[in-house]
XYZ file of C-alpha atoms in Angstrom:
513
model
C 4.707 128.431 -86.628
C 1.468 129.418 -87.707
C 0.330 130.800 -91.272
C -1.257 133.965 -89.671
C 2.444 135.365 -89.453
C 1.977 136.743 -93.852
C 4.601 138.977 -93.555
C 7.349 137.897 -91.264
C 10.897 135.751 -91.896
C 11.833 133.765 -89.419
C 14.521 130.940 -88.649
C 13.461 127.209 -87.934
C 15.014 126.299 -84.968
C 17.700 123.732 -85.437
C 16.469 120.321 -85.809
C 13.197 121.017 -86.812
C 11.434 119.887 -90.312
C 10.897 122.732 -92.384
C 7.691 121.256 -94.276
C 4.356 123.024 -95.287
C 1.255 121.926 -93.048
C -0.573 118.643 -93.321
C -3.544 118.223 -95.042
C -3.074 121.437 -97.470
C -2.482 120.017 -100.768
C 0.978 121.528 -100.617
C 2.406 121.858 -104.430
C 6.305 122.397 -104.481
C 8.295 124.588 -106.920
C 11.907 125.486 -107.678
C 12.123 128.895 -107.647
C 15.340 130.463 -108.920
C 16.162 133.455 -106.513
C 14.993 134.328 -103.593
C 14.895 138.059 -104.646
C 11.995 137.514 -107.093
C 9.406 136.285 -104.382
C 10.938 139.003 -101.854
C 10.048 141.647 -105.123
C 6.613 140.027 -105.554
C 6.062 140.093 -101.825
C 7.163 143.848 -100.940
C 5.252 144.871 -104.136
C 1.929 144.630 -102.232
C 3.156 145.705 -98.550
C 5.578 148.333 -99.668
C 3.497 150.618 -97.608
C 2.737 148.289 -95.121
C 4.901 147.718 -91.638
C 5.672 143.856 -91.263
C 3.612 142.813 -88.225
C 5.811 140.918 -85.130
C 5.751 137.099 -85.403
C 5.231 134.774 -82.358
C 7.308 131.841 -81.955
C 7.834 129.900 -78.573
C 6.054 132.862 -76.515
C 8.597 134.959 -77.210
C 8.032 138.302 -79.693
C 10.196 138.250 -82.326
C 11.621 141.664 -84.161
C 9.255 143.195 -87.234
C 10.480 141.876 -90.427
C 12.957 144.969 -92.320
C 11.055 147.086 -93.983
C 11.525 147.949 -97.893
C 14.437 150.124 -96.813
C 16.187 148.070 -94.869
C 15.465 145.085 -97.148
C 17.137 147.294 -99.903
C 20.139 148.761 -98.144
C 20.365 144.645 -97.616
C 20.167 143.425 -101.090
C 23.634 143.135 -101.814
C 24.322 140.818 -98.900
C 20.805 138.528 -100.036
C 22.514 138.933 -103.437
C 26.164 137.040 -102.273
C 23.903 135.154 -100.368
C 21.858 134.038 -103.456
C 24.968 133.274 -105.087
C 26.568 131.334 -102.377
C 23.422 128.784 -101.951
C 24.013 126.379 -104.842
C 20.588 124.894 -104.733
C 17.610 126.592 -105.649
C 15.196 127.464 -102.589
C 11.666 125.716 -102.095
C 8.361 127.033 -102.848
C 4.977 125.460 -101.088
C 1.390 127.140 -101.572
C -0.728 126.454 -99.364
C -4.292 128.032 -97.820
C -3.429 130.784 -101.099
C -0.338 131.593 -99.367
C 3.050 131.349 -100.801
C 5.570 129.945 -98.475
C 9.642 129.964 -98.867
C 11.530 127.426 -97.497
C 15.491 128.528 -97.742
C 18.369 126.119 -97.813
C 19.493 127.383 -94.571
C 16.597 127.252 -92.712
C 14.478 130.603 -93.284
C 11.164 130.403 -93.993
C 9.273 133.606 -95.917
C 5.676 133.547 -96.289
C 4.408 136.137 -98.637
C 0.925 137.089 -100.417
C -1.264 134.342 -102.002
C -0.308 132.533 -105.244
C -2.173 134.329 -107.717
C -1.104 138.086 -106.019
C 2.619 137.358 -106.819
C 1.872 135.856 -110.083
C -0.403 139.173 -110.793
C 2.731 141.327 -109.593
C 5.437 139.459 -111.369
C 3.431 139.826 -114.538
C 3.201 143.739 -113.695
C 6.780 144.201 -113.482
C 8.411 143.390 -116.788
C 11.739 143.995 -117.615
C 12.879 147.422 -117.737
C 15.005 146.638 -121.327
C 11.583 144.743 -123.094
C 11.092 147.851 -125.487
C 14.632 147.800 -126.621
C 14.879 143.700 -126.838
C 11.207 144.440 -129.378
C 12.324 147.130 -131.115
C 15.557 145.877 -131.476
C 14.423 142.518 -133.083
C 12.170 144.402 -135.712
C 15.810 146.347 -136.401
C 17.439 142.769 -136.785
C 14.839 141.565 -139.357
C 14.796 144.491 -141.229
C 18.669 144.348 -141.437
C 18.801 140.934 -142.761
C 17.844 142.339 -145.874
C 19.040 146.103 -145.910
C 22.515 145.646 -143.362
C 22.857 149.913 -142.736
C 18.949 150.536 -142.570
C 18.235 152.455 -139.558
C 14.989 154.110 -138.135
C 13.706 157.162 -140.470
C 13.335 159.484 -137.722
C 16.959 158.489 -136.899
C 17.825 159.154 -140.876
C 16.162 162.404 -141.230
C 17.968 163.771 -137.744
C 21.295 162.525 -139.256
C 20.989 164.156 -142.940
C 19.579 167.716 -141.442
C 22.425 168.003 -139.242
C 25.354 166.611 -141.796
C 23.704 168.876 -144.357
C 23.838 171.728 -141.492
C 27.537 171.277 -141.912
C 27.820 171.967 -145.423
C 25.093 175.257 -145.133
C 22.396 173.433 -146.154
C 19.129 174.184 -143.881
C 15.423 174.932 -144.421
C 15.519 178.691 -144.734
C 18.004 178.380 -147.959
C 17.306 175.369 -149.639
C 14.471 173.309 -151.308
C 13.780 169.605 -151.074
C 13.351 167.771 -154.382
C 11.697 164.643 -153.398
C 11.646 161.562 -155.660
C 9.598 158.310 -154.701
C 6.886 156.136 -155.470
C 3.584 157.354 -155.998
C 2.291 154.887 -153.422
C 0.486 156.556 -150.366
C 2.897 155.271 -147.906
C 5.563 156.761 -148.968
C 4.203 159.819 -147.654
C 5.420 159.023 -144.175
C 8.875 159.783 -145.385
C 7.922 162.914 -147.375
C 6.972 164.347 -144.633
C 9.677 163.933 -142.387
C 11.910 165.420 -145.293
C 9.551 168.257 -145.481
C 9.571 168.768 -141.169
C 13.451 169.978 -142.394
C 13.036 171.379 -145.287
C 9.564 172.980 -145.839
C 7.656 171.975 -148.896
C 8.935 169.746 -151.476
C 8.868 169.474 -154.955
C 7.921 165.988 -156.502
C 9.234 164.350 -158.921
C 7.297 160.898 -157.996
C 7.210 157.892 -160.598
C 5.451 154.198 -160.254
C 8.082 152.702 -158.484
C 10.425 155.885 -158.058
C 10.922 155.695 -161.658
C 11.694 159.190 -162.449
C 9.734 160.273 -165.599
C 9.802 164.397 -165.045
C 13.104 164.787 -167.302
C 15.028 168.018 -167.184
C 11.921 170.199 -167.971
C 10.550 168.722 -165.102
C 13.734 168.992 -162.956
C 14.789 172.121 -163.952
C 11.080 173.532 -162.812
C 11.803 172.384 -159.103
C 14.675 174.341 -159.351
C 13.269 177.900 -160.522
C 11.325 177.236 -157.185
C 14.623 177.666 -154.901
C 15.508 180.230 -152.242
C 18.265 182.672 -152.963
C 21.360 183.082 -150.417
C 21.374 186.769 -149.278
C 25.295 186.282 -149.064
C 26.229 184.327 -151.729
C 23.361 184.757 -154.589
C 23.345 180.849 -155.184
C 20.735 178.619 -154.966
C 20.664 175.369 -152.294
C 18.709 171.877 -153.700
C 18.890 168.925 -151.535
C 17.804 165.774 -153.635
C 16.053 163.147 -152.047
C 15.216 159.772 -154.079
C 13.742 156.396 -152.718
C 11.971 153.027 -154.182
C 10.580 151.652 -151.344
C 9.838 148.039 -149.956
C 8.052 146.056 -147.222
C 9.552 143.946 -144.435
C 6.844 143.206 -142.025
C 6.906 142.349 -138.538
C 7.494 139.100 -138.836
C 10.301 139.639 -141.201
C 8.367 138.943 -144.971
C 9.678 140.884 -147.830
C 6.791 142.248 -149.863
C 3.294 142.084 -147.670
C 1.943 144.685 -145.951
C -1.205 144.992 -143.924
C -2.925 148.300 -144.609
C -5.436 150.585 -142.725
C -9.388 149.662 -143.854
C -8.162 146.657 -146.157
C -8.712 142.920 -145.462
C -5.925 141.132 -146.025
C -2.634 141.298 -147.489
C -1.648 144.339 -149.707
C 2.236 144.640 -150.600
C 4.716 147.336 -151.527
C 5.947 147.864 -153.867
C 3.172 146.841 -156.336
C 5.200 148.158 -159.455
C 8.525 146.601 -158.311
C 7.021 143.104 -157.755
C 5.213 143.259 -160.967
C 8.332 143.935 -162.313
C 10.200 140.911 -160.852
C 7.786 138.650 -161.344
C 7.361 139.938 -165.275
C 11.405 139.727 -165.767
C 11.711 136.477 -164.342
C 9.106 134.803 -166.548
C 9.727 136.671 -170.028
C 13.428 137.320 -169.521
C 15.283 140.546 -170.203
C 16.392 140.062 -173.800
C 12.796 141.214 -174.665
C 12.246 143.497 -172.236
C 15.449 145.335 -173.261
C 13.080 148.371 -175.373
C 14.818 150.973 -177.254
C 15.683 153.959 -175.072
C 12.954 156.390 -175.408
C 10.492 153.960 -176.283
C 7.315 152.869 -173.647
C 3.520 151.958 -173.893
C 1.225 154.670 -174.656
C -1.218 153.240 -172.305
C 1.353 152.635 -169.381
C 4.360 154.734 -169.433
C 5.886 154.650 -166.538
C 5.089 151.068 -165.679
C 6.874 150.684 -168.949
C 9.545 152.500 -168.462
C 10.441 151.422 -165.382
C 10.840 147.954 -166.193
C 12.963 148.238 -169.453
C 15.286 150.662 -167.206
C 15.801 148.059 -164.588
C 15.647 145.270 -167.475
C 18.480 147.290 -169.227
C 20.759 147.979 -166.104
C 20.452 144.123 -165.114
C 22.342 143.450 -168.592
C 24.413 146.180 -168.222
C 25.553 143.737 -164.708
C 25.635 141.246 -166.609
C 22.602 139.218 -165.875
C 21.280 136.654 -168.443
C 17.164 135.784 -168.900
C 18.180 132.509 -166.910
C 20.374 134.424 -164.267
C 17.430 137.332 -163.400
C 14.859 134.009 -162.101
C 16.919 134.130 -159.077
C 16.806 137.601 -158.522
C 14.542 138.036 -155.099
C 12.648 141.122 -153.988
C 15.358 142.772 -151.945
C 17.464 142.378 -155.334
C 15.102 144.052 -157.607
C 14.851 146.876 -155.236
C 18.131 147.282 -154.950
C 18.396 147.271 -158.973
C 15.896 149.487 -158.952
C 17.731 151.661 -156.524
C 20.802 152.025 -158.536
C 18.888 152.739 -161.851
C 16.829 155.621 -160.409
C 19.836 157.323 -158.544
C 22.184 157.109 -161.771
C 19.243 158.294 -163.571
C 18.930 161.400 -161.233
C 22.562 161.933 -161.414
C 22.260 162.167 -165.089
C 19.122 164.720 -165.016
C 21.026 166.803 -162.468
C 24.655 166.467 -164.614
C 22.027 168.547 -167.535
C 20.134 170.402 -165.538
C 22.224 172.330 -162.171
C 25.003 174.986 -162.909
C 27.010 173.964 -160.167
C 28.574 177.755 -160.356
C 25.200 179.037 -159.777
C 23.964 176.369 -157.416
C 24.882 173.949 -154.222
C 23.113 170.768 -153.902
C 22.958 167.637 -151.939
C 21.979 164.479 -152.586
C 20.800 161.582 -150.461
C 19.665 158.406 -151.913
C 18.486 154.913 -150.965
C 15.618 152.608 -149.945
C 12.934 153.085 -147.944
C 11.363 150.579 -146.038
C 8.234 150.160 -144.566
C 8.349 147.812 -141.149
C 4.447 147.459 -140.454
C 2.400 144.812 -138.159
C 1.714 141.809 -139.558
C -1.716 142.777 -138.877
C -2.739 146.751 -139.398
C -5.233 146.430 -136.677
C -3.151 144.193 -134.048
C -0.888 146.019 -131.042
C 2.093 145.979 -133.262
C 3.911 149.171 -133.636
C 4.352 150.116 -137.281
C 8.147 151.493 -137.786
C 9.515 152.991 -140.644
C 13.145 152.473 -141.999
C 15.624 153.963 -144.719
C 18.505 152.302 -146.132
C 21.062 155.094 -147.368
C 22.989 153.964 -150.004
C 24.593 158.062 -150.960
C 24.968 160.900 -149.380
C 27.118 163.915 -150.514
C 27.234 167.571 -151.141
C 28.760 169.848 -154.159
C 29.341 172.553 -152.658
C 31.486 175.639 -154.671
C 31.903 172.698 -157.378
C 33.408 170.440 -155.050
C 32.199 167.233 -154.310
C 31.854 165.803 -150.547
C 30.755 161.788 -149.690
C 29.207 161.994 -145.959
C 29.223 159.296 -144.228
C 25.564 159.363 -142.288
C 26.905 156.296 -139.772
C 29.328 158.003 -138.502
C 27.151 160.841 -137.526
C 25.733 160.516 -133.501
C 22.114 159.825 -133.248
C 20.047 161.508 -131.281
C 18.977 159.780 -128.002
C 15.155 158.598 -127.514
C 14.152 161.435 -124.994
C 15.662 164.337 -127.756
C 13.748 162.244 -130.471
C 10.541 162.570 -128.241
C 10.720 166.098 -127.816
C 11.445 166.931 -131.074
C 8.571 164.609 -132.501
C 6.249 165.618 -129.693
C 5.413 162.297 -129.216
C 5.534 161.370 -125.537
C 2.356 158.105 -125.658
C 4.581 156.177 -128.323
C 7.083 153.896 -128.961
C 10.703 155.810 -129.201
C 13.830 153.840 -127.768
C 16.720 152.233 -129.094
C 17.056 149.763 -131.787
C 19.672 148.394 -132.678
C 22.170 150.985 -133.180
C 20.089 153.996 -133.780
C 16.692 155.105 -132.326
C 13.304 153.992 -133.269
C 9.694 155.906 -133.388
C 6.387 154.496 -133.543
C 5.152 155.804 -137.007
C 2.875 158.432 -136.073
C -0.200 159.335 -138.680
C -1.422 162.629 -139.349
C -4.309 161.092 -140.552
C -7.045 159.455 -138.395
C -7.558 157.005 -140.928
C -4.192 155.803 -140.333
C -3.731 155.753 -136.716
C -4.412 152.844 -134.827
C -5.795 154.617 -131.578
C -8.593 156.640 -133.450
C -9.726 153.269 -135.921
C -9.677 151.672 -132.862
C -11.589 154.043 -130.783
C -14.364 154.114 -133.512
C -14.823 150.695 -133.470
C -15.368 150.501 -130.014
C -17.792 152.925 -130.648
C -19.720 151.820 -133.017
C -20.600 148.365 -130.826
C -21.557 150.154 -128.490
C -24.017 151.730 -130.606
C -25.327 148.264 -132.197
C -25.770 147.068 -128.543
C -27.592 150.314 -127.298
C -30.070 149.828 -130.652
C -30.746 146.077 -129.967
C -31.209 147.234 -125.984
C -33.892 150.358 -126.660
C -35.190 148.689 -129.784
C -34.253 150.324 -132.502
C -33.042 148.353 -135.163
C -35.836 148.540 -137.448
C -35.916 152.501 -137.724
C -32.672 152.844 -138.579
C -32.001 152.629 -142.136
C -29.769 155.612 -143.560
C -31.339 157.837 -146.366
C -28.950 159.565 -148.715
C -28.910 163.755 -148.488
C -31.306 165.428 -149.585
C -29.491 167.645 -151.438
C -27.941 164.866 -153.560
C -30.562 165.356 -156.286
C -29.987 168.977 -156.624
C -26.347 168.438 -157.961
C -26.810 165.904 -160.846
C -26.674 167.014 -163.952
C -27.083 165.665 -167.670
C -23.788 164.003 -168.974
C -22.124 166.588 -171.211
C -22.261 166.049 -174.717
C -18.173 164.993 -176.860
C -17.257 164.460 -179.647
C -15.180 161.020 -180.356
C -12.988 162.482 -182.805
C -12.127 165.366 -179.763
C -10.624 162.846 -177.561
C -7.273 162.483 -177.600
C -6.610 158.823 -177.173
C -8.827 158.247 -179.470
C -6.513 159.867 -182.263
C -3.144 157.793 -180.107
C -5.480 154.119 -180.842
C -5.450 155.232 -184.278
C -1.842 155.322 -184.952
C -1.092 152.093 -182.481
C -3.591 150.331 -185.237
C -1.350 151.199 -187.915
C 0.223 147.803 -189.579
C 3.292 149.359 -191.161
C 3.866 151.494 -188.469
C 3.730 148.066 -185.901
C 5.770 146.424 -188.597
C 8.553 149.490 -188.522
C 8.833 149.499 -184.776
C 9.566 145.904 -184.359
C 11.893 145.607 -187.174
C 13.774 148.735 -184.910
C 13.240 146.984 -181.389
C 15.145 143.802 -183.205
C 18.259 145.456 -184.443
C 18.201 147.202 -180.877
C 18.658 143.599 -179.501
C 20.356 142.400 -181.236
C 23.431 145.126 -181.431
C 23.164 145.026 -177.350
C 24.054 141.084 -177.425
């Protein structure tokens, strides 16, 4: 038996030791199928006839070829299962030779071939097992989230159902002011066209029925009917990173750790260490200087005693809890804003609420797909005055090869997870995409090594335009007494007036106890 035969199976003859030759160095391993080093084998001579092996002068037949060694598999397979014992691997000279229990010897390609093959062929289900993991931590917190390309396909075609489409309705978008949330806004506006916004510090909504009813006045008419369509959209958003931590998030250009949502965890961390009893403002009132920050925390502060929480209760609120208080303020405050503002003789409207959730790498800049989620907590429709609950589970998701051609997204990410489909986020913005910050860095060291190969490091200092002198000007001239927070400072100096307002914010408390 001689190790020139590389690509031929034969059977020891009976009675004869089937051990690797003397003097290699032979190293054993258990190796648990034969199929694997048959896969890692063919993968190299798929192309290749098996040369005819010599044994005992006589020529024995070719090895099968891929074919046949396929239209065999399920008889190697009950064979496989049959052989209790695991076969024996030996490498030696580089080669990789298979000693069956019963006798066979295989020798295939050298060690570090097969290794380089078995490493190219991963498992076929890897993308699902990743995505579906980032699904699982995500759901730990948020137990119906689901992918936001997976959302938006499910509300456009439950809304469908009801009338609601593009053409005849208009999007009235409510979420944090934070960048990020764009990602979501524009999904909603891929549907529905453009949006009005009604954005607040945390989703707080601060626009009031002036502002609400304005969004309206902006809607479509039905040629049919004569009524107007809205579809209300409203969403405080978190972070759950890859790894599964509530609150940080890795952003593009930014060292470190950022987190979302800034207002919400300023929030928490404010409630837990004053309490609520004094964060429980009068209705109407907020700081001049911060007003929505304000008024976002004596909302939640006032719907947390409303549940019954106590100033010792709320320290053991966590993030996910506070969003989810959050949640329920904003959306009963948009119920009440659309309760003064929509006719619902004159109008139709949706509304789909919830959480949004941003799934990002650990690292902005590592391989890690970033993946966006939603957590629906309503969806319904009033439609002719009557009101409809939808159930957005229950309606199918689209599979990943629809999601990719409606997304036009063939390079990334989009398979399932979980239950529903995932989608690599995808930026519209080059500062946000991976690929292109990537790609410039590359770039630009290969531009510091070129200048330190032809010597040019020392004449290449960068001089501002020239034309930057040509547009500065002289600072215009104001009046103090014009500005307008000047005149606000003056009143907030006001002793009686400090006096008055906390004698009021004390009754307030203490009636509410």
């Amino acid at each position: 038996m001689q190790a020139a035969l590389s690509s031929s199976a034969v059977r020891a003859p009976a009675g004869v030791a089937t051990t690797g030759p003397r003097g290699v160095g032979a190293r054993r391993a258990n190796l648990t199928s034969r199929r694997s080093v048959q896969a890692a084998f063919w993968g190299r001579k798929k192309a290749e006839p098996a040369p005819a092996a010599k044994s005992n002068g006589k020529v024995e037949q070719p090895a099968a070829a891929p074919a046949a060694a396929a239209a065999a598999e399920p008889a190697k397979q009950q064979e496989t299962t049959a052989v209790a014992a695991p076969s024996n691997a030996i490498e030696a000279n580089g080669k990789m030779i298979i000693i069956e229990q019963d006798g066979t010897i295989i020798i295939g390609p050298d060690a570090s071939r097969a290794a380089e093959l078995s490493a190219e062929t991963p498992r076929e289900t890897a993308e699902v097992e990743y995505l579906t993991a980032r699904a699982n931590k995500v759901q730990e917190q948020f137990g119906n989230a689901m992918g936001a390309d997976d959302f938006m396909q499910r509300v456009e075609m439950a809304l469908y159902a009801f009338g609601f489409n593009g053409d005849n309705s208009i999007a009235m978008v409510n979420l944090c002011r934070d960048e990020v949330t764009v990602t979501l806004k524009q999904r909603i506006e891929h549907v529905f066209g453009s949006s009005f916004s009604t954005n607040g510090l945390g989703g707080v909504l601060t626009c009031g029925v002036t502002g609400i009813g304005a969004g309206l006045s902006h809607s479509p008419l039905c040629g049919t009917t004569g009524k107007e369509r809205y579809v209300f959209f409203s969403f405080p958003h978190i972070s759950i990173n890859a790894s599964g931590e509530v609150g940080p998030m890795s952003r593009p250009g930014r060292p470190g750790q950022s987190c979302a949502c800034g207002a919400l965890i300023k929030s928490w961390n404010e409630l837990r260490a004053e309490g609520l009893t004094c964060n429980c403002k009068i209705p109407g009132v907020h700081a001049a200087l911060d007003p929505e920050y304000s008024i976002l925390k004596q909302r939640i502060a006032r719907r947390l005693r409303h549940e019954g929480a106590t100033d010792e209760s709320v320290k053991s609120l966590n993030l996910t809890d506070i969003t989810k208080v959050a949640e329920r303020t904003i959306s009963d405050d948009l119920e009440f804003l659309i309760s003064q503002a929509v006719d619902p003789k004159k109008a139709d409207y949706a509304v789909i609420t919830g959480v949004q959730i941003h799934n990002w790498a650990n690292n902005f800049e590592d391989d890690s797909p970033n993946l966006e989620f939603v957590a629906p907590t309503a969806a319904y429709v009033v439609v002719n005055g009557v009101k409809t609950h939808v159930d957005l589970s229950a309606v199918p998701p689209l599979t990943p090869r629809q999601t990719k051609l409606i997304n036009g997204t063939p390079d990334l990410a989009v398979n399932q997870g979980g239950a529903g489909v995932l989608m690599e986020e995808q930026p519209d913005f080059s500062y946000d995409s991976k690929e292109a910050r990537r790609t410039q860095r590359d770039r630009l060291q290969k531009y510091l090594r070129i200048m330190k190969q032809d010597g040019l490091e020392n004449g290449s200092q960068v001089a501002a335009p020239g034309w930057r002198s040509t547009i500065t000007t002289a600072t215009p001239a104001r009046a103090e007494s014009d500005n307008s927070t000047f005149v606000d400072h003056l009143f907030s100096q006001d002793k009686e007036l400090t006096d008055l307002r906390q004698k009021l914010e004390e009754k307030y408390r203490i009636a509410n106890n």
